[in-house]
mmCIF file of C-alpha atoms in Angstrom:
data_model
loop_
_atom_site.group_PDB
_atom_site.id
_atom_site.type_symbol
_atom_site.label_atom_id
_atom_site.label_comp_id
_atom_site.label_asym_id
_atom_site.label_seq_id
_atom_site.Cartn_x
_atom_site.Cartn_y
_atom_site.Cartn_z
ATOM 1 C CA MET Y 90 -0.095 -0.096 -0.202
ATOM 2 C CA ARG Y 91 1.665 3.051 -0.532
ATOM 3 C CA PRO Y 92 1.758 5.339 2.157
ATOM 4 C CA ARG Y 93 -0.387 8.734 2.083
ATOM 5 C CA ARG Y 94 1.093 12.256 1.338
ATOM 6 C CA CYS Y 95 0.120 15.219 2.842
ATOM 7 C CA SER Y 96 -0.610 17.955 1.047
ATOM 8 C CA ALA Y 97 1.635 21.113 0.677
ATOM 9 C CA SER Y 98 -1.412 23.681 2.044
ATOM 10 C CA GLY Y 99 -2.015 20.976 4.872
ATOM 11 C CA GLY Y 100 1.648 21.018 6.034
ATOM 12 C CA ARG Y 101 1.591 24.906 5.767
ATOM 13 C CA ARG Y 102 -1.123 25.538 8.093
ATOM 14 C CA ARG Y 103 -0.107 22.733 10.367
ATOM 15 C CA ALA Y 104 3.564 24.276 10.297
ATOM 16 C CA VAL Y 105 2.195 28.409 11.283
ATOM 17 C CA ALA Y 106 -0.763 26.969 14.032
ATOM 18 C CA SER Y 107 3.173 25.418 15.734
ATOM 19 C CA VAL Y 108 4.388 28.969 15.458
ATOM 20 C CA MET Y 109 1.246 30.358 16.897
ATOM 21 C CA ILE Y 110 1.201 27.920 19.901
ATOM 22 C CA CYS Y 111 5.553 28.665 20.215
ATOM 23 C CA LEU Y 112 4.215 32.889 20.453
ATOM 24 C CA ALA Y 113 1.606 32.351 22.564
ATOM 25 C CA ILE Y 114 4.118 30.462 25.375
ATOM 26 C CA CYS Y 115 6.915 32.626 24.883
ATOM 27 C CA LEU Y 116 4.595 35.894 25.273
ATOM 28 C CA VAL Y 117 2.838 34.096 28.552
ATOM 29 C CA ALA Y 118 6.420 33.200 29.875
ATOM 30 C CA THR Y 119 8.125 37.006 29.232
ATOM 31 C CA GLY Y 120 4.959 38.456 30.562
ATOM 32 C CA CYS Y 121 3.845 40.170 27.484
ATOM 33 C CA VAL Y 122 0.408 39.264 28.239
ATOM 34 C CA ARG Y 123 -0.937 41.815 30.300
ATOM 35 C CA PHE Y 124 -4.335 41.813 32.471
ATOM 36 C CA ALA Y 125 -6.335 44.641 33.855
ATOM 37 C CA ALA Y 126 -5.546 44.724 37.397
ATOM 38 C CA PRO Y 127 -8.465 45.319 39.822
ATOM 39 C CA SER Y 128 -9.258 48.259 40.792
ATOM 40 C CA SER Y 129 -7.617 49.450 44.288
ATOM 41 C CA PRO Y 130 -7.321 53.213 44.340
ATOM 42 C CA PRO Y 131 -4.863 54.905 46.967
ATOM 43 C CA PRO Y 132 -5.126 54.930 50.873
ATOM 44 C CA ILE Y 133 -6.200 58.531 51.682
ATOM 45 C CA ALA Y 134 -4.404 60.611 54.380
ATOM 46 C CA PHE Y 135 -5.250 63.629 55.759
ATOM 47 C CA GLY Y 136 -2.555 65.668 57.847
ATOM 48 C CA VAL Y 137 -2.034 69.389 59.187
ATOM 49 C CA GLN Y 138 1.338 71.053 58.012
ATOM 50 C CA PRO Y 139 2.698 72.165 61.120
ATOM 51 C CA SER Y 140 3.015 76.441 62.219
ATOM 52 C CA PRO Y 141 6.939 77.418 62.777
ATOM 53 C CA ALA Y 142 7.397 77.537 66.413
ATOM 54 C CA GLY Y 143 6.050 80.974 67.903
ATOM 55 C CA ALA Y 144 3.644 81.940 65.031
ATOM 56 C CA GLU Y 145 0.501 83.742 66.062
ATOM 57 C CA THR Y 146 -2.459 84.290 64.288
ATOM 58 C CA ASP Y 147 -5.040 87.196 64.168
ATOM 59 C CA VAL Y 148 -3.060 89.359 66.105
ATOM 60 C CA ALA Y 149 -4.366 92.503 67.571
ATOM 61 C CA ARG Y 150 -4.591 95.503 65.776
ATOM 62 C CA GLU Y 151 -1.353 97.976 66.291
ATOM 63 C CA PRO Y 152 -0.601 101.824 65.432
ATOM 64 C CA ALA Y 153 0.702 102.941 62.445
ATOM 65 C CA PRO Y 154 4.444 104.057 62.149
ATOM 66 C CA ASN Y 155 5.247 107.591 62.484
ATOM 67 C CA SER Y 156 1.445 108.357 62.985
ATOM 68 C CA GLU Y 157 2.581 111.446 64.379
ATOM 69 C CA ASN Y 158 5.242 113.823 63.390
ATOM 70 C CA CYS Y 159 8.705 113.760 64.905
ATOM 71 C CA ASP Y 160 11.283 113.981 62.109
ATOM 72 C CA ALA Y 161 12.655 110.675 63.471
ATOM 73 C CA THR Y 162 15.266 110.554 61.078
ATOM 74 C CA VAL Y 163 17.139 113.500 61.986
ATOM 75 C CA SER Y 164 20.500 112.583 63.572
ATOM 76 C CA LEU Y 165 23.679 114.723 65.284
ATOM 77 C CA ARG Y 166 26.057 115.980 63.535
ATOM 78 C CA PRO Y 167 29.380 113.826 63.218
ATOM 79 C CA GLY Y 168 32.522 115.190 64.393
ATOM 80 C CA PRO Y 169 36.182 114.910 63.445
ATOM 81 C CA MET Y 170 36.531 111.152 63.175
ATOM 82 C CA PRO Y 171 39.259 109.549 65.647
ATOM 83 C CA VAL Y 172 42.215 107.716 63.933
ATOM 84 C CA PRO Y 173 41.353 103.935 64.253
ATOM 85 C CA ALA Y 174 42.011 102.038 67.093
ATOM 86 C CA GLN Y 175 42.654 105.469 69.191
ATOM 87 C CA MET Y 176 39.453 106.311 70.359
ATOM 88 C CA PRO Y 177 39.042 109.221 72.382
ATOM 89 C CA ILE Y 178 39.365 108.519 76.505
ATOM 90 C CA ARG Y 179 36.394 108.224 78.639
ATOM 91 C CA SER Y 180 34.430 107.748 75.298
ATOM 92 C CA THR Y 181 31.961 105.154 74.350
ATOM 93 C CA MET Y 182 33.950 104.115 71.791
ATOM 94 C CA ALA Y 183 36.850 103.612 73.914
ATOM 95 C CA ASP Y 184 35.109 101.310 75.307
ATOM 96 C CA ILE Y 185 34.553 98.855 72.850
ATOM 97 C CA LEU Y 186 37.885 99.206 72.051
ATOM 98 C CA GLY Y 187 39.318 98.115 75.505
ATOM 99 C CA ARG Y 188 36.985 95.317 75.675
ATOM 100 C CA GLY Y 189 38.156 94.060 72.138
ATOM 101 C CA ARG Y 190 35.203 93.395 69.999
ATOM 102 C CA LEU Y 191 32.206 95.224 68.843
ATOM 103 C CA ILE Y 192 28.653 93.410 70.182
ATOM 104 C CA VAL Y 193 26.308 93.832 67.159
ATOM 105 C CA GLY Y 194 22.846 92.437 67.289
ATOM 106 C CA LEU Y 195 21.558 91.357 63.791
ATOM 107 C CA ASP Y 196 19.676 88.064 62.359
ATOM 108 C CA ILE Y 197 20.836 85.113 60.047
ATOM 109 C CA GLY Y 198 17.812 85.494 58.203
ATOM 110 C CA SER Y 199 16.870 87.980 56.405
ATOM 111 C CA ASN Y 200 18.299 87.298 52.899
ATOM 112 C CA LEU Y 201 20.518 89.920 51.573
ATOM 113 C CA PHE Y 202 21.197 91.768 54.720
ATOM 114 C CA SER Y 203 22.082 89.797 57.189
ATOM 115 C CA PHE Y 204 22.086 85.844 56.714
ATOM 116 C CA ARG Y 205 24.695 82.738 56.959
ATOM 117 C CA ASP Y 206 26.100 81.460 53.644
ATOM 118 C CA PRO Y 207 25.576 77.549 53.630
ATOM 119 C CA ILE Y 208 29.136 76.857 52.029
ATOM 120 C CA THR Y 209 31.244 78.696 53.701
ATOM 121 C CA GLY Y 210 29.227 79.550 57.255
ATOM 122 C CA ASP Y 211 30.338 83.184 56.898
ATOM 123 C CA ILE Y 212 27.411 86.130 58.271
ATOM 124 C CA GLN Y 213 27.146 88.381 55.004
ATOM 125 C CA GLY Y 214 24.708 90.909 53.610
ATOM 126 C CA PHE Y 215 24.386 95.312 53.466
ATOM 127 C CA ASP Y 216 23.573 95.136 57.140
ATOM 128 C CA VAL Y 217 26.822 92.734 57.768
ATOM 129 C CA ASP Y 218 28.762 95.629 55.441
ATOM 130 C CA ILE Y 219 27.601 98.607 57.593
ATOM 131 C CA ALA Y 220 28.870 96.640 60.909
ATOM 132 C CA ARG Y 221 32.062 95.912 59.629
ATOM 133 C CA ALA Y 222 32.398 99.429 58.674
ATOM 134 C CA ILE Y 223 31.628 100.529 62.155
ATOM 135 C CA SER Y 224 34.011 97.941 63.298
ATOM 136 C CA LYS Y 225 37.284 98.880 61.162
ATOM 137 C CA ALA Y 226 36.523 102.795 62.347
ATOM 138 C CA ILE Y 227 36.908 101.525 65.699
ATOM 139 C CA PHE Y 228 39.554 98.458 65.633
ATOM 140 C CA ASP Y 229 41.323 99.028 62.609
ATOM 141 C CA GLU Y 230 39.630 95.767 61.735
ATOM 142 C CA PRO Y 231 36.616 94.893 60.332
ATOM 143 C CA GLY Y 232 36.287 91.502 61.902
ATOM 144 C CA THR Y 233 36.475 92.504 65.292
ATOM 145 C CA ILE Y 234 32.998 91.893 65.688
ATOM 146 C CA GLU Y 235 30.850 89.292 68.244
ATOM 147 C CA TYR Y 236 27.473 88.903 66.759
ATOM 148 C CA ARG Y 237 24.150 88.541 68.983
ATOM 149 C CA VAL Y 238 21.239 86.561 66.759
ATOM 150 C CA LEU Y 239 18.043 88.826 67.551
ATOM 151 C CA SER Y 240 14.594 88.728 66.391
ATOM 152 C CA SER Y 241 13.020 91.514 64.994
ATOM 153 C CA ALA Y 242 10.746 92.310 68.438
ATOM 154 C CA GLU Y 243 14.256 91.431 70.544
ATOM 155 C CA ARG Y 244 15.811 94.878 68.858
ATOM 156 C CA THR Y 245 14.793 97.973 70.866
ATOM 157 C CA GLN Y 246 14.999 95.700 74.619
ATOM 158 C CA ALA Y 247 18.819 94.682 73.488
ATOM 159 C CA LEU Y 248 19.594 98.190 73.340
ATOM 160 C CA VAL Y 249 17.774 99.642 76.314
ATOM 161 C CA ASP Y 250 19.834 96.684 78.576
ATOM 162 C CA HIS Y 251 23.005 97.281 76.364
ATOM 163 C CA SER Y 252 23.666 93.856 76.126
ATOM 164 C CA VAL Y 253 24.269 94.826 72.396
ATOM 165 C CA ASP Y 254 26.708 97.819 70.964
ATOM 166 C CA VAL Y 255 24.511 98.467 68.489
ATOM 167 C CA VAL Y 256 21.769 96.694 66.277
ATOM 168 C CA VAL Y 257 22.047 96.470 62.365
ATOM 169 C CA LYS Y 258 19.019 94.560 61.509
ATOM 170 C CA THR Y 259 16.801 96.650 59.027
ATOM 171 C CA MET Y 260 15.722 98.934 61.741
ATOM 172 C CA SER Y 261 13.293 101.376 60.719
ATOM 173 C CA ILE Y 262 13.474 104.774 62.381
ATOM 174 C CA THR Y 263 10.599 105.632 63.885
ATOM 175 C CA CYS Y 264 9.089 108.204 66.756
ATOM 176 C CA ASP Y 265 7.672 105.385 69.101
ATOM 177 C CA ARG Y 266 11.221 103.785 69.057
ATOM 178 C CA THR Y 267 13.432 107.329 69.219
ATOM 179 C CA ARG Y 268 11.728 107.274 72.876
ATOM 180 C CA GLU Y 269 13.471 104.615 73.947
ATOM 181 C CA VAL Y 270 16.400 104.579 71.802
ATOM 182 C CA SER Y 271 18.598 106.521 69.394
ATOM 183 C CA PHE Y 272 19.433 105.821 65.823
ATOM 184 C CA SER Y 273 22.262 107.373 63.461
ATOM 185 C CA SER Y 274 21.058 109.018 60.195
ATOM 186 C CA PRO Y 275 19.405 106.733 57.862
ATOM 187 C CA TYR Y 276 21.628 104.344 55.821
ATOM 188 C CA TYR Y 277 18.739 103.068 53.396
ATOM 189 C CA ALA Y 278 15.648 103.840 51.742
ATOM 190 C CA ALA Y 279 13.077 100.852 51.552
ATOM 191 C CA SER Y 280 9.524 100.811 50.384
ATOM 192 C CA GLN Y 281 6.781 98.672 52.150
ATOM 193 C CA ARG Y 282 5.517 95.752 49.018
ATOM 194 C CA ILE Y 283 3.166 92.848 49.047
ATOM 195 C CA LEU Y 284 5.182 89.087 48.557
ATOM 196 C CA ALA Y 285 2.147 86.568 47.133
ATOM 197 C CA THR Y 286 2.193 83.130 44.921
ATOM 198 C CA GLN Y 287 2.096 83.241 41.358
ATOM 199 C CA MET Y 288 -1.053 81.826 41.289
ATOM 200 C CA SER Y 289 -2.985 83.620 44.136
ATOM 201 C CA GLY Y 290 -4.494 86.389 42.519
ATOM 202 C CA ILE Y 291 -3.248 89.037 44.549
ATOM 203 C CA THR Y 292 -1.963 92.025 42.920
ATOM 204 C CA GLY Y 293 -2.237 94.986 45.592
ATOM 205 C CA PRO Y 294 -3.707 95.715 49.117
ATOM 206 C CA ASP Y 295 -7.073 95.809 47.163
ATOM 207 C CA GLN Y 296 -7.409 91.907 47.484
ATOM 208 C CA LEU Y 297 -5.971 91.424 51.512
ATOM 209 C CA ALA Y 298 -9.238 91.562 52.443
ATOM 210 C CA GLY Y 299 -9.798 88.376 54.979
ATOM 211 C CA LYS Y 300 -6.678 87.395 53.852
ATOM 212 C CA ARG Y 301 -4.084 86.013 55.905
ATOM 213 C CA VAL Y 302 -0.626 88.078 55.553
ATOM 214 C CA CYS Y 303 2.551 87.390 57.366
ATOM 215 C CA ALA Y 304 5.232 89.523 58.945
ATOM 216 C CA ALA Y 305 7.550 89.229 61.308
ATOM 217 C CA ARG Y 306 6.597 90.258 64.810
ATOM 218 C CA GLY Y 307 7.861 93.648 66.244
ATOM 219 C CA ALA Y 308 8.279 95.003 62.346
ATOM 220 C CA THR Y 309 6.410 98.445 61.722
ATOM 221 C CA SER Y 310 4.770 96.862 58.622
ATOM 222 C CA ILE Y 311 1.866 95.114 60.788
ATOM 223 C CA GLY Y 312 0.413 98.136 62.120
ATOM 224 C CA ARG Y 313 0.977 99.957 58.330
ATOM 225 C CA ILE Y 314 -1.004 97.381 56.582
ATOM 226 C CA GLN Y 315 -3.644 96.888 59.556
ATOM 227 C CA SER Y 316 -4.314 100.682 58.565
ATOM 228 C CA ILE Y 317 -4.693 100.410 54.904
ATOM 229 C CA GLU Y 318 -6.764 97.098 54.725
ATOM 230 C CA PRO Y 319 -8.529 96.990 58.526
ATOM 231 C CA ARG Y 320 -9.916 93.417 57.297
ATOM 232 C CA VAL Y 321 -6.556 91.715 56.910
ATOM 233 C CA ARG Y 322 -6.076 88.617 59.205
ATOM 234 C CA MET Y 323 -2.533 89.416 60.387
ATOM 235 C CA VAL Y 324 -0.251 86.392 61.090
ATOM 236 C CA THR Y 325 3.321 86.986 63.518
ATOM 237 C CA THR Y 326 6.548 84.947 63.336
ATOM 238 C CA THR Y 327 9.550 85.048 65.161
ATOM 239 C CA THR Y 328 11.734 85.219 61.499
ATOM 240 C CA TRP Y 329 10.933 86.061 57.961
ATOM 241 C CA ALA Y 330 12.350 82.950 57.072
ATOM 242 C CA ASP Y 331 9.383 81.556 58.500
ATOM 243 C CA CYS Y 332 6.482 83.371 56.641
ATOM 244 C CA LEU Y 333 7.949 82.370 53.530
ATOM 245 C CA VAL Y 334 7.891 78.770 55.015
ATOM 246 C CA MET Y 335 3.927 79.281 56.216
ATOM 247 C CA MET Y 336 3.291 81.144 52.185
ATOM 248 C CA GLN Y 337 5.022 77.460 50.950
ATOM 249 C CA GLN Y 338 2.849 75.354 53.110
ATOM 250 C CA ALA Y 339 -0.724 77.381 52.036
ATOM 251 C CA GLN Y 340 -0.889 78.519 55.791
ATOM 252 C CA VAL Y 341 -0.816 82.675 55.065
ATOM 253 C CA ASP Y 342 -2.207 83.976 51.223
ATOM 254 C CA ALA Y 343 1.165 86.911 51.423
ATOM 255 C CA ALA Y 344 3.519 88.546 53.478
ATOM 256 C CA THR Y 345 4.086 91.983 53.947
ATOM 257 C CA THR Y 346 7.400 94.518 54.770
ATOM 258 C CA ASP Y 347 10.202 96.564 53.088
ATOM 259 C CA ASP Y 348 10.842 95.662 49.457
ATOM 260 C CA ALA Y 349 14.748 94.649 50.567
ATOM 261 C CA ILE Y 350 13.621 92.087 52.707
ATOM 262 C CA LEU Y 351 10.898 90.332 50.079
ATOM 263 C CA ALA Y 352 13.498 90.315 47.142
ATOM 264 C CA GLY Y 353 15.435 88.219 49.771
ATOM 265 C CA LEU Y 354 12.637 86.117 50.036
ATOM 266 C CA ALA Y 355 11.644 85.775 46.516
ATOM 267 C CA GLU Y 356 15.470 85.054 45.824
ATOM 268 C CA GLN Y 357 14.494 81.157 47.365
ATOM 269 C CA ASP Y 358 11.528 80.555 45.633
ATOM 270 C CA PRO Y 359 10.344 81.108 42.278
ATOM 271 C CA TRP Y 360 7.004 81.045 42.787
ATOM 272 C CA VAL Y 361 6.248 84.284 44.644
ATOM 273 C CA ARG Y 362 6.878 87.736 43.364
ATOM 274 C CA LEU Y 363 6.466 91.270 44.812
ATOM 275 C CA VAL Y 364 3.528 92.814 44.174
ATOM 276 C CA GLY Y 365 1.372 96.217 44.260
ATOM 277 C CA PRO Y 366 2.328 99.810 44.766
ATOM 278 C CA SER Y 367 5.107 100.883 47.376
ATOM 279 C CA LEU Y 368 3.008 101.001 50.538
ATOM 280 C CA GLY Y 369 4.748 103.912 52.614
ATOM 281 C CA GLU Y 370 8.800 104.278 53.128
ATOM 282 C CA GLU Y 371 10.968 103.292 55.298
ATOM 283 C CA TYR Y 372 14.120 104.510 56.798
ATOM 284 C CA TYR Y 373 16.652 102.152 58.210
ATOM 285 C CA GLY Y 374 19.101 103.463 60.819
ATOM 286 C CA VAL Y 375 22.006 101.786 63.326
ATOM 287 C CA GLY Y 376 20.135 101.231 66.746
ATOM 288 C CA ILE Y 377 22.145 102.453 69.416
ATOM 289 C CA PRO Y 378 21.413 102.654 73.262
ATOM 290 C CA LYS Y 379 19.911 105.971 74.404
ATOM 291 C CA GLY Y 380 22.171 108.587 75.811
ATOM 292 C CA GLN Y 381 25.434 107.731 73.658
ATOM 293 C CA ASP Y 382 25.305 111.033 71.662
ATOM 294 C CA ASP Y 383 29.187 110.105 71.265
ATOM 295 C CA MET Y 384 28.019 106.789 68.669
ATOM 296 C CA VAL Y 385 25.826 108.470 67.253
ATOM 297 C CA ARG Y 386 27.899 110.586 65.934
ATOM 298 C CA PHE Y 387 30.669 108.377 65.747
ATOM 299 C CA VAL Y 388 28.627 105.741 63.699
ATOM 300 C CA ASN Y 389 27.281 109.326 61.599
ATOM 301 C CA GLY Y 390 30.978 109.509 60.472
ATOM 302 C CA VAL Y 391 31.309 105.874 59.480
ATOM 303 C CA LEU Y 392 28.182 106.201 57.603
ATOM 304 C CA ASP Y 393 29.134 109.153 55.722
ATOM 305 C CA GLN Y 394 32.762 108.134 54.824
ATOM 306 C CA LEU Y 395 30.846 105.031 53.332
ATOM 307 C CA ARG Y 396 28.527 108.039 51.011
ATOM 308 C CA THR Y 397 30.996 110.019 50.278
ATOM 309 C CA SER Y 398 33.793 107.350 49.024
ATOM 310 C CA GLY Y 399 31.511 105.270 46.780
ATOM 311 C CA GLN Y 400 31.553 102.445 49.087
ATOM 312 C CA TRP Y 401 27.785 102.362 49.831
ATOM 313 C CA TYR Y 402 27.254 101.951 45.861
ATOM 314 C CA GLN Y 403 29.709 98.979 46.146
ATOM 315 C CA MET Y 404 27.702 97.385 49.051
ATOM 316 C CA TYR Y 405 24.038 98.172 46.985
ATOM 317 C CA ASN Y 406 25.399 96.430 44.015
ATOM 318 C CA ARG Y 407 26.963 93.522 45.708
ATOM 319 C CA TRP Y 408 23.635 92.455 47.926
ATOM 320 C CA LEU Y 409 21.144 94.591 46.389
ATOM 321 C CA SER Y 410 20.795 94.555 42.838
ATOM 322 C CA ILE Y 411 18.268 92.570 42.471
ATOM 323 C CA LEU Y 412 16.430 95.825 43.298
ATOM 324 C CA GLY Y 413 17.191 97.353 40.098
ATOM 325 C CA PRO Y 414 19.523 101.108 40.067
ATOM 326 C CA SER Y 415 20.042 102.638 42.704
ATOM 327 C CA SER Y 416 19.140 106.210 43.395
ATOM 328 C CA GLY Y 417 21.619 106.393 46.128
ATOM 329 C CA PRO Y 418 21.956 106.296 50.062
ATOM 330 C CA PRO Y 419 19.127 108.592 51.892
ATOM 331 C CA ILE Y 420 20.749 112.462 52.911
ATOM 332 C CA PRO Y 421 20.966 112.613 56.407
ATOM 333 C CA VAL Y 422 19.592 115.836 57.954
ATOM 334 C CA TYR Y 423 21.154 116.803 61.439
ATOM 335 C CA ARG Y 424 19.993 119.337 63.581
ATOM 336 C CA ASP Y 425 23.214 120.527 64.988
#
């Protein structure tokens, strides 16, 4: 009997079937075949971001700065400057020279004015350069300084109890403060502004009714914004950096203080920006204990040297150029 022959077409069909079976086995083995997973939504968790230590909400109304006219920025005329390291006998400067260091009150959280460099650990900024100029005029050495870190609310008391020689910490010269401490002539003029997130819709004080607005405790900006928009909900913190943290955590809607401080905060977060017009001017002065008129005249002499030598502009260009071209330092006015 002759053997049956398979047709060519039948052989091809069997070959194709074998290939398909092999492919199916390979796909399953290699995980190429995927099956829809059952619905499994992620667990829902609720949490509250902790507020910075010392934060206070819905604080009481404060008076606007310089609501009375007292010519707060008028200061004492500088006299002849002594040779560095040779201070007049029985002067405040001689006492500082004898101690061997200038004690300066400031903070390390005001970016651009006084902050700690994260790489070197050095305290730097515009206010620090002012302090170093005072130190150089006394000791002939700019680094003979002991820094005391103060919050905004602690500045005046530190001068009253003489725990520091000077405060160089974005300290605005106001009528209220001149009752307790003395000031140099102004070394910087700032404008109060508002800092808000780019998506907040806040463009000025008109949008702040019922909004939570942050400021460092003891700042003059609190009373001013409350007088401009009485319905604002003020939140106060220990430092300006805390205000930025609360904005990032959506615990406040905005922050307000001087433009130079806000610019330093904006440098740290690209999602916030300065908005709105100037809400008022602030003049920074070096705080000095009451009754130390010789030190006031001496510091004013140092500031005069910074203005006339061009060093003030160098300091501005190094630290504050983000604010744009400067119109120059404030012109001092002396009462004698």
